[in-house]
Short mmCIF file of N, CA, C and O in Angstrom, two decimals:
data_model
loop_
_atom_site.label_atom_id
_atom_site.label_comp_id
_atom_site.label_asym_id
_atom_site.label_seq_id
_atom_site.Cartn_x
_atom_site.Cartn_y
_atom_site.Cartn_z
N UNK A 1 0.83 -1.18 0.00
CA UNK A 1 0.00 0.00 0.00
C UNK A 1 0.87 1.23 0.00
O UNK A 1 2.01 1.13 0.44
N UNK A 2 0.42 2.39 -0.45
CA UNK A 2 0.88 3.53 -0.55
C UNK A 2 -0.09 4.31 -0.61
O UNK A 2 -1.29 4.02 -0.65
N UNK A 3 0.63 5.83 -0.63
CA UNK A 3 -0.55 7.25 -0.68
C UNK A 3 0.99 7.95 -1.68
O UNK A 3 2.17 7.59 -1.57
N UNK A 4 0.45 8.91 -2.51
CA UNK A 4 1.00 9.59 -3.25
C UNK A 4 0.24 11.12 -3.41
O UNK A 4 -0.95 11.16 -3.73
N UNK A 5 1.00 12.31 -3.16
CA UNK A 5 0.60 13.58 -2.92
C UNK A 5 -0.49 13.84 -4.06
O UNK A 5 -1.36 14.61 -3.64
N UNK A 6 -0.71 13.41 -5.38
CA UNK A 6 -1.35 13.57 -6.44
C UNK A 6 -2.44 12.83 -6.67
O UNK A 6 -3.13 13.10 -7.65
N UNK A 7 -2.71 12.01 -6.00
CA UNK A 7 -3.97 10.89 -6.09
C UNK A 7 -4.72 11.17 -4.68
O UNK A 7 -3.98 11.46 -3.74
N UNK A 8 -5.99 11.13 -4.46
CA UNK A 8 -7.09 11.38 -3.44
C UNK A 8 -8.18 11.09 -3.96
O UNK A 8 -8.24 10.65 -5.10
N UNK A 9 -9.38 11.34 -3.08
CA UNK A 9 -10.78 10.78 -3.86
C UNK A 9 -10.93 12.03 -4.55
O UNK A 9 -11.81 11.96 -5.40
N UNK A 10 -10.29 13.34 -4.48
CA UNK A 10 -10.93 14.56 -5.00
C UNK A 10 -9.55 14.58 -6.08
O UNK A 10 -10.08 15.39 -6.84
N UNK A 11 -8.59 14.39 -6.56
CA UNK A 11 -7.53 14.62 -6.82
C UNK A 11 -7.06 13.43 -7.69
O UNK A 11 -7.12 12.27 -7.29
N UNK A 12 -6.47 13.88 -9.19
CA UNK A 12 -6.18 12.50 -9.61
C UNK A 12 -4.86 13.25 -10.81
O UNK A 12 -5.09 14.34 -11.33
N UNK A 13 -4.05 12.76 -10.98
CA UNK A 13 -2.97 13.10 -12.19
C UNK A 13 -3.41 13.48 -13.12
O UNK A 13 -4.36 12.88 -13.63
N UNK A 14 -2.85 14.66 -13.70
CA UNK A 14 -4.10 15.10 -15.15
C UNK A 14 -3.22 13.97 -16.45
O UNK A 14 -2.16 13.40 -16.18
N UNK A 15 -3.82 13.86 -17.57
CA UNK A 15 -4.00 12.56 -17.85
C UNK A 15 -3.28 13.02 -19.47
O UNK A 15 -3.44 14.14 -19.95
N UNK A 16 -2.38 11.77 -20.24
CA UNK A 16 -1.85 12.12 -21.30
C UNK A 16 -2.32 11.87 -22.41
O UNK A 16 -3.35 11.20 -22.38
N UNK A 17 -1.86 12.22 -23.62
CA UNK A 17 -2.84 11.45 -24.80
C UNK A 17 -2.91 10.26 -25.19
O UNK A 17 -3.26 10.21 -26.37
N UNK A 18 -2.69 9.11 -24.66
CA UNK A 18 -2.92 7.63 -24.80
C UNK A 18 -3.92 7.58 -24.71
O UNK A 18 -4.57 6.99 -25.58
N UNK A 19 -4.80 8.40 -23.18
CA UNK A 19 -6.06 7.73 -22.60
C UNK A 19 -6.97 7.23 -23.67
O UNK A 19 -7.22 7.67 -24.79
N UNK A 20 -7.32 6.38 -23.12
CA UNK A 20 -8.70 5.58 -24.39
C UNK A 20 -8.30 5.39 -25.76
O UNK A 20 -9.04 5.34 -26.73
N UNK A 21 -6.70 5.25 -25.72
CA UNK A 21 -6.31 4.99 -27.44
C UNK A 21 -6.40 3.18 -27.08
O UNK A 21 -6.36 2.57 -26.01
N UNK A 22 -6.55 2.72 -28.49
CA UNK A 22 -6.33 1.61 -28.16
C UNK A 22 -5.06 1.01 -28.36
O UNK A 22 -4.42 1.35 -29.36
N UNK A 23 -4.56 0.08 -27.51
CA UNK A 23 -3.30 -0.38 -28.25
C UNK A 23 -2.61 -1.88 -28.67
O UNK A 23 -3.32 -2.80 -28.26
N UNK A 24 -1.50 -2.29 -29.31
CA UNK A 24 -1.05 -3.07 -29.57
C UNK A 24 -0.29 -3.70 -28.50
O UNK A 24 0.86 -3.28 -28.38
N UNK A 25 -0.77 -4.90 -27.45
CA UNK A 25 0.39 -4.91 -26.12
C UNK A 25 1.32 -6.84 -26.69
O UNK A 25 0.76 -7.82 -27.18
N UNK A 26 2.66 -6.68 -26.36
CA UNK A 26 3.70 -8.04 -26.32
C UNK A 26 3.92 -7.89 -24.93
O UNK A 26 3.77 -6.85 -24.29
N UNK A 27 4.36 -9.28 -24.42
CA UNK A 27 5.02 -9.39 -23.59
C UNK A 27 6.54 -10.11 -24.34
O UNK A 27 6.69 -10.63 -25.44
N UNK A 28 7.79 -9.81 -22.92
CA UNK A 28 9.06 -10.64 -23.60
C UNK A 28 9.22 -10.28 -25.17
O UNK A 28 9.54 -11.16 -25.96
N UNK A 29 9.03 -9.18 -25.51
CA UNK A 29 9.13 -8.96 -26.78
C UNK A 29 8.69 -10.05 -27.81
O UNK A 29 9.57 -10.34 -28.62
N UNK A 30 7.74 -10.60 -27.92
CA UNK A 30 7.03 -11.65 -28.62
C UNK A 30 5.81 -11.54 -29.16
O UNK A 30 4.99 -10.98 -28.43
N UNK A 31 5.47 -11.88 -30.14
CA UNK A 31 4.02 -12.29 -30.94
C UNK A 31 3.68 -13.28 -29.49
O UNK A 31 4.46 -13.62 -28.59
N UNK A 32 2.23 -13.58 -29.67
CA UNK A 32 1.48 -12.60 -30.06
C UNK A 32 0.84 -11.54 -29.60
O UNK A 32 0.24 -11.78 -28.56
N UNK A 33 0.75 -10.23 -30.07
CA UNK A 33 -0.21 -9.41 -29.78
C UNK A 33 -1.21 -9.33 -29.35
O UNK A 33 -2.09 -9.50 -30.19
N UNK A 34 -1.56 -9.14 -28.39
CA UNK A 34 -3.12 -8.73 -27.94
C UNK A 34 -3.61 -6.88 -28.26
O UNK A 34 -2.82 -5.94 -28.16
N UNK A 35 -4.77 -6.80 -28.57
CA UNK A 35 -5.43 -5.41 -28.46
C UNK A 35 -6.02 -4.87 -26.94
O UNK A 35 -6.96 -5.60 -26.65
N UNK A 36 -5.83 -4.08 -26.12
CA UNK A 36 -5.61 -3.45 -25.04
C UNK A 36 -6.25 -1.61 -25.18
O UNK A 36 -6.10 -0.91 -26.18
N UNK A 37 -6.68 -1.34 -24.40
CA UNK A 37 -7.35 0.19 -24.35
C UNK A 37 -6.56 0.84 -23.08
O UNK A 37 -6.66 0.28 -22.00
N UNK A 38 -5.69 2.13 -23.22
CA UNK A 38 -5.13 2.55 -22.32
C UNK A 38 -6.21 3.18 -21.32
O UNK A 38 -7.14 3.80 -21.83
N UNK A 39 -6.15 3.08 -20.24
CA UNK A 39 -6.87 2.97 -19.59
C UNK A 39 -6.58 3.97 -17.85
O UNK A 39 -7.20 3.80 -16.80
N UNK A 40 -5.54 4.90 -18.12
CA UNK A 40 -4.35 5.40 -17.44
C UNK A 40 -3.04 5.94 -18.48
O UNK A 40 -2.24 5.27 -19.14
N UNK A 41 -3.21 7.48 -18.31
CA UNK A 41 -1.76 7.54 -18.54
C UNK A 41 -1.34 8.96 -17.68
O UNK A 41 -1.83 9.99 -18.14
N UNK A 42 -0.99 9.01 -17.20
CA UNK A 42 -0.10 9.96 -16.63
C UNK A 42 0.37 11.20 -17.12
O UNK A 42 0.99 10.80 -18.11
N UNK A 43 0.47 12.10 -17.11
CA UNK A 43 1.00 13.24 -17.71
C UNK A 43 1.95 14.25 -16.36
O UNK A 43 2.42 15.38 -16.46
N UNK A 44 1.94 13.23 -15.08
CA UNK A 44 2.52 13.77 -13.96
C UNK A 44 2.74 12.80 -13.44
O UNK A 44 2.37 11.69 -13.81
N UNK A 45 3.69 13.20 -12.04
CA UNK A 45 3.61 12.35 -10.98
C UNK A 45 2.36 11.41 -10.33
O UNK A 45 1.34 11.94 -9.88
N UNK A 46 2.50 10.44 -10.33
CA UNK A 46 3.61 9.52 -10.44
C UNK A 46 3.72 8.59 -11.76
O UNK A 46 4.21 7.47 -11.82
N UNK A 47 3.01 9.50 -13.03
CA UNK A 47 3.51 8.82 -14.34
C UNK A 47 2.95 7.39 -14.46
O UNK A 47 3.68 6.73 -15.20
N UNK A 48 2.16 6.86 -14.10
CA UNK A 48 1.40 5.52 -14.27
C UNK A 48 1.03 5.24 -15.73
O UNK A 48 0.93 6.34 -16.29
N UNK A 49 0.83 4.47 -16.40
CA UNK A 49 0.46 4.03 -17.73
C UNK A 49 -0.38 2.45 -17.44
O UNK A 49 0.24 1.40 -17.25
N UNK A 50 -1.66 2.55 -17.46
CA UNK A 50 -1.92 1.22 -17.38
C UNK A 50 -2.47 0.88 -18.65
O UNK A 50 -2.68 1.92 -19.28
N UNK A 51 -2.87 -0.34 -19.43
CA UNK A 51 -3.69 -0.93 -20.28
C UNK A 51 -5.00 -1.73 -19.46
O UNK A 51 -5.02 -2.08 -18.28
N UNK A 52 -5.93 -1.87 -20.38
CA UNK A 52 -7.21 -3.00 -19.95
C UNK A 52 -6.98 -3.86 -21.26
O UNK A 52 -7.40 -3.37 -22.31
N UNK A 53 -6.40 -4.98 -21.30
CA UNK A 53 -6.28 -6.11 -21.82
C UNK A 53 -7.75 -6.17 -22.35
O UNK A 53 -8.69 -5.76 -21.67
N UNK A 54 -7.96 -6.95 -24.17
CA UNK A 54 -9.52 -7.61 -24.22
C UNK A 54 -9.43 -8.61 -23.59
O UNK A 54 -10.27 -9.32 -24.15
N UNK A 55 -8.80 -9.46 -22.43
CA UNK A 55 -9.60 -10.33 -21.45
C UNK A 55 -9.74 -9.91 -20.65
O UNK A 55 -10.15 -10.73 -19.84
N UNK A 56 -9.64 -8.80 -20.19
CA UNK A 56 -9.75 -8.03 -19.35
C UNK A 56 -8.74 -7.90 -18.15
O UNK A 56 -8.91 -7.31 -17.08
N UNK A 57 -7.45 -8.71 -18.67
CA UNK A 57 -6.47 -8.40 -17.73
C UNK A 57 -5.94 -6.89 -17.78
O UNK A 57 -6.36 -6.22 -18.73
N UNK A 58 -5.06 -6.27 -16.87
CA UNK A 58 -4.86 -4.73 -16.58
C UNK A 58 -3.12 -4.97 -15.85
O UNK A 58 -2.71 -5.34 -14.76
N UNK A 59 -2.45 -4.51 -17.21
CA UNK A 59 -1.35 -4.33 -17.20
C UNK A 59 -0.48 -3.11 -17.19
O UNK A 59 -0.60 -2.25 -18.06
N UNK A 60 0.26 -3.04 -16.38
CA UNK A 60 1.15 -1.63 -16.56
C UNK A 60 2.41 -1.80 -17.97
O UNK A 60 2.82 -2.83 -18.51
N UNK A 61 2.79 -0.23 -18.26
CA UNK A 61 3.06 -0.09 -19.42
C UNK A 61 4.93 -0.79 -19.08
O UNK A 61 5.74 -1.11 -19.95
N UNK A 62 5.08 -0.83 -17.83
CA UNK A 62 6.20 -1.19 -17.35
C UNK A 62 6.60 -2.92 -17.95
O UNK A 62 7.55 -3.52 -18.45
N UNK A 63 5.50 -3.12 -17.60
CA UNK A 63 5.46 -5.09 -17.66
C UNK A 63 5.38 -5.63 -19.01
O UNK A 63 5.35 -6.84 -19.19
N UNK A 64 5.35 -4.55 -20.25
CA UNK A 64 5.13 -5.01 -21.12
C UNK A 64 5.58 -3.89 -22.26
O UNK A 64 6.10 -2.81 -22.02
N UNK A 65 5.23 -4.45 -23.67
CA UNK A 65 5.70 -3.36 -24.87
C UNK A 65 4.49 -3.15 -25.60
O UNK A 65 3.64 -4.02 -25.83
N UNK A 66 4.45 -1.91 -25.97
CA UNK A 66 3.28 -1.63 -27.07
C UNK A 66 3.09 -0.65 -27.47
O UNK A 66 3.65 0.34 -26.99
N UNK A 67 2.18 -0.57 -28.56
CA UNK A 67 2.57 0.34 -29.61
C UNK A 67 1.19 0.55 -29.90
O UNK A 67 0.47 -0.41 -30.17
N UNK A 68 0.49 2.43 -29.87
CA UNK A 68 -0.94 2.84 -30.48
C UNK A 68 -1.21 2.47 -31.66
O UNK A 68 -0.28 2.56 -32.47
N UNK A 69 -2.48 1.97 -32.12
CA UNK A 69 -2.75 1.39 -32.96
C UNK A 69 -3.09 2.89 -33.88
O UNK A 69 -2.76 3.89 -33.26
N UNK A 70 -3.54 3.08 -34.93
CA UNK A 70 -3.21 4.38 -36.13
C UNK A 70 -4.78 5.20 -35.71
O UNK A 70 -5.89 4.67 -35.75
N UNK A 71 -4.52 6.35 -35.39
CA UNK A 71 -5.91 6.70 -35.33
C UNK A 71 -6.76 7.02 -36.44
O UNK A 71 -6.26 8.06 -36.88
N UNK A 72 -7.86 6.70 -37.23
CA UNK A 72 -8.43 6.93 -37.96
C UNK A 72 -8.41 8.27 -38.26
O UNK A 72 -8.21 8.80 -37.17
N UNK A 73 -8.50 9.26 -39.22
CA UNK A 73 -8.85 10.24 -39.05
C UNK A 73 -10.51 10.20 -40.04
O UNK A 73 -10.91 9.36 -40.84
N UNK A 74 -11.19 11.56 -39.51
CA UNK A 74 -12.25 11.77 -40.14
C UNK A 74 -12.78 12.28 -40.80
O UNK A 74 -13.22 13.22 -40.14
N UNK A 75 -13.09 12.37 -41.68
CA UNK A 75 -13.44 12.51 -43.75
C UNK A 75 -14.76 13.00 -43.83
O UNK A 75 -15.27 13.19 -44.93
#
């Protein structure tokens, strides 16, 4: 457990442009890929990056490699 000066129930890290991108996650630098929705990113202390796995596992950006998938643009 921990407390960090930037997180509270009123108080939360303002947030980077990953949030809600979706992405490409490896582990061990290996195929295969899973698709993952960032789900956390940090733009401050204490810099957190999490993913939501589609099985719904929830991985930090630490434990693993990945890469935003292309954002569509709109026409």
């Amino acid at each position: 457990m921990g407390c960090h000066e930037n997180i509270g129930i009123e108080k939360f890290p303002r947030q980077g442009a990953l949030l809600g991108r979706t992405v490409r996650v490896s582990f061990n630098y290996r195929r295969p890929e899973v698709l993952g929705r960032c789900i956390r990113d940090d733009a401050e202390a204490p810099f957190e990056t999490i993913f939501l796995l589609a099985d719904e596992r929830a991985v930090r950006a630490t434990e693993c490699q990945y890469s935003p998938t292309p954002v569509r643009s709109e026409l």
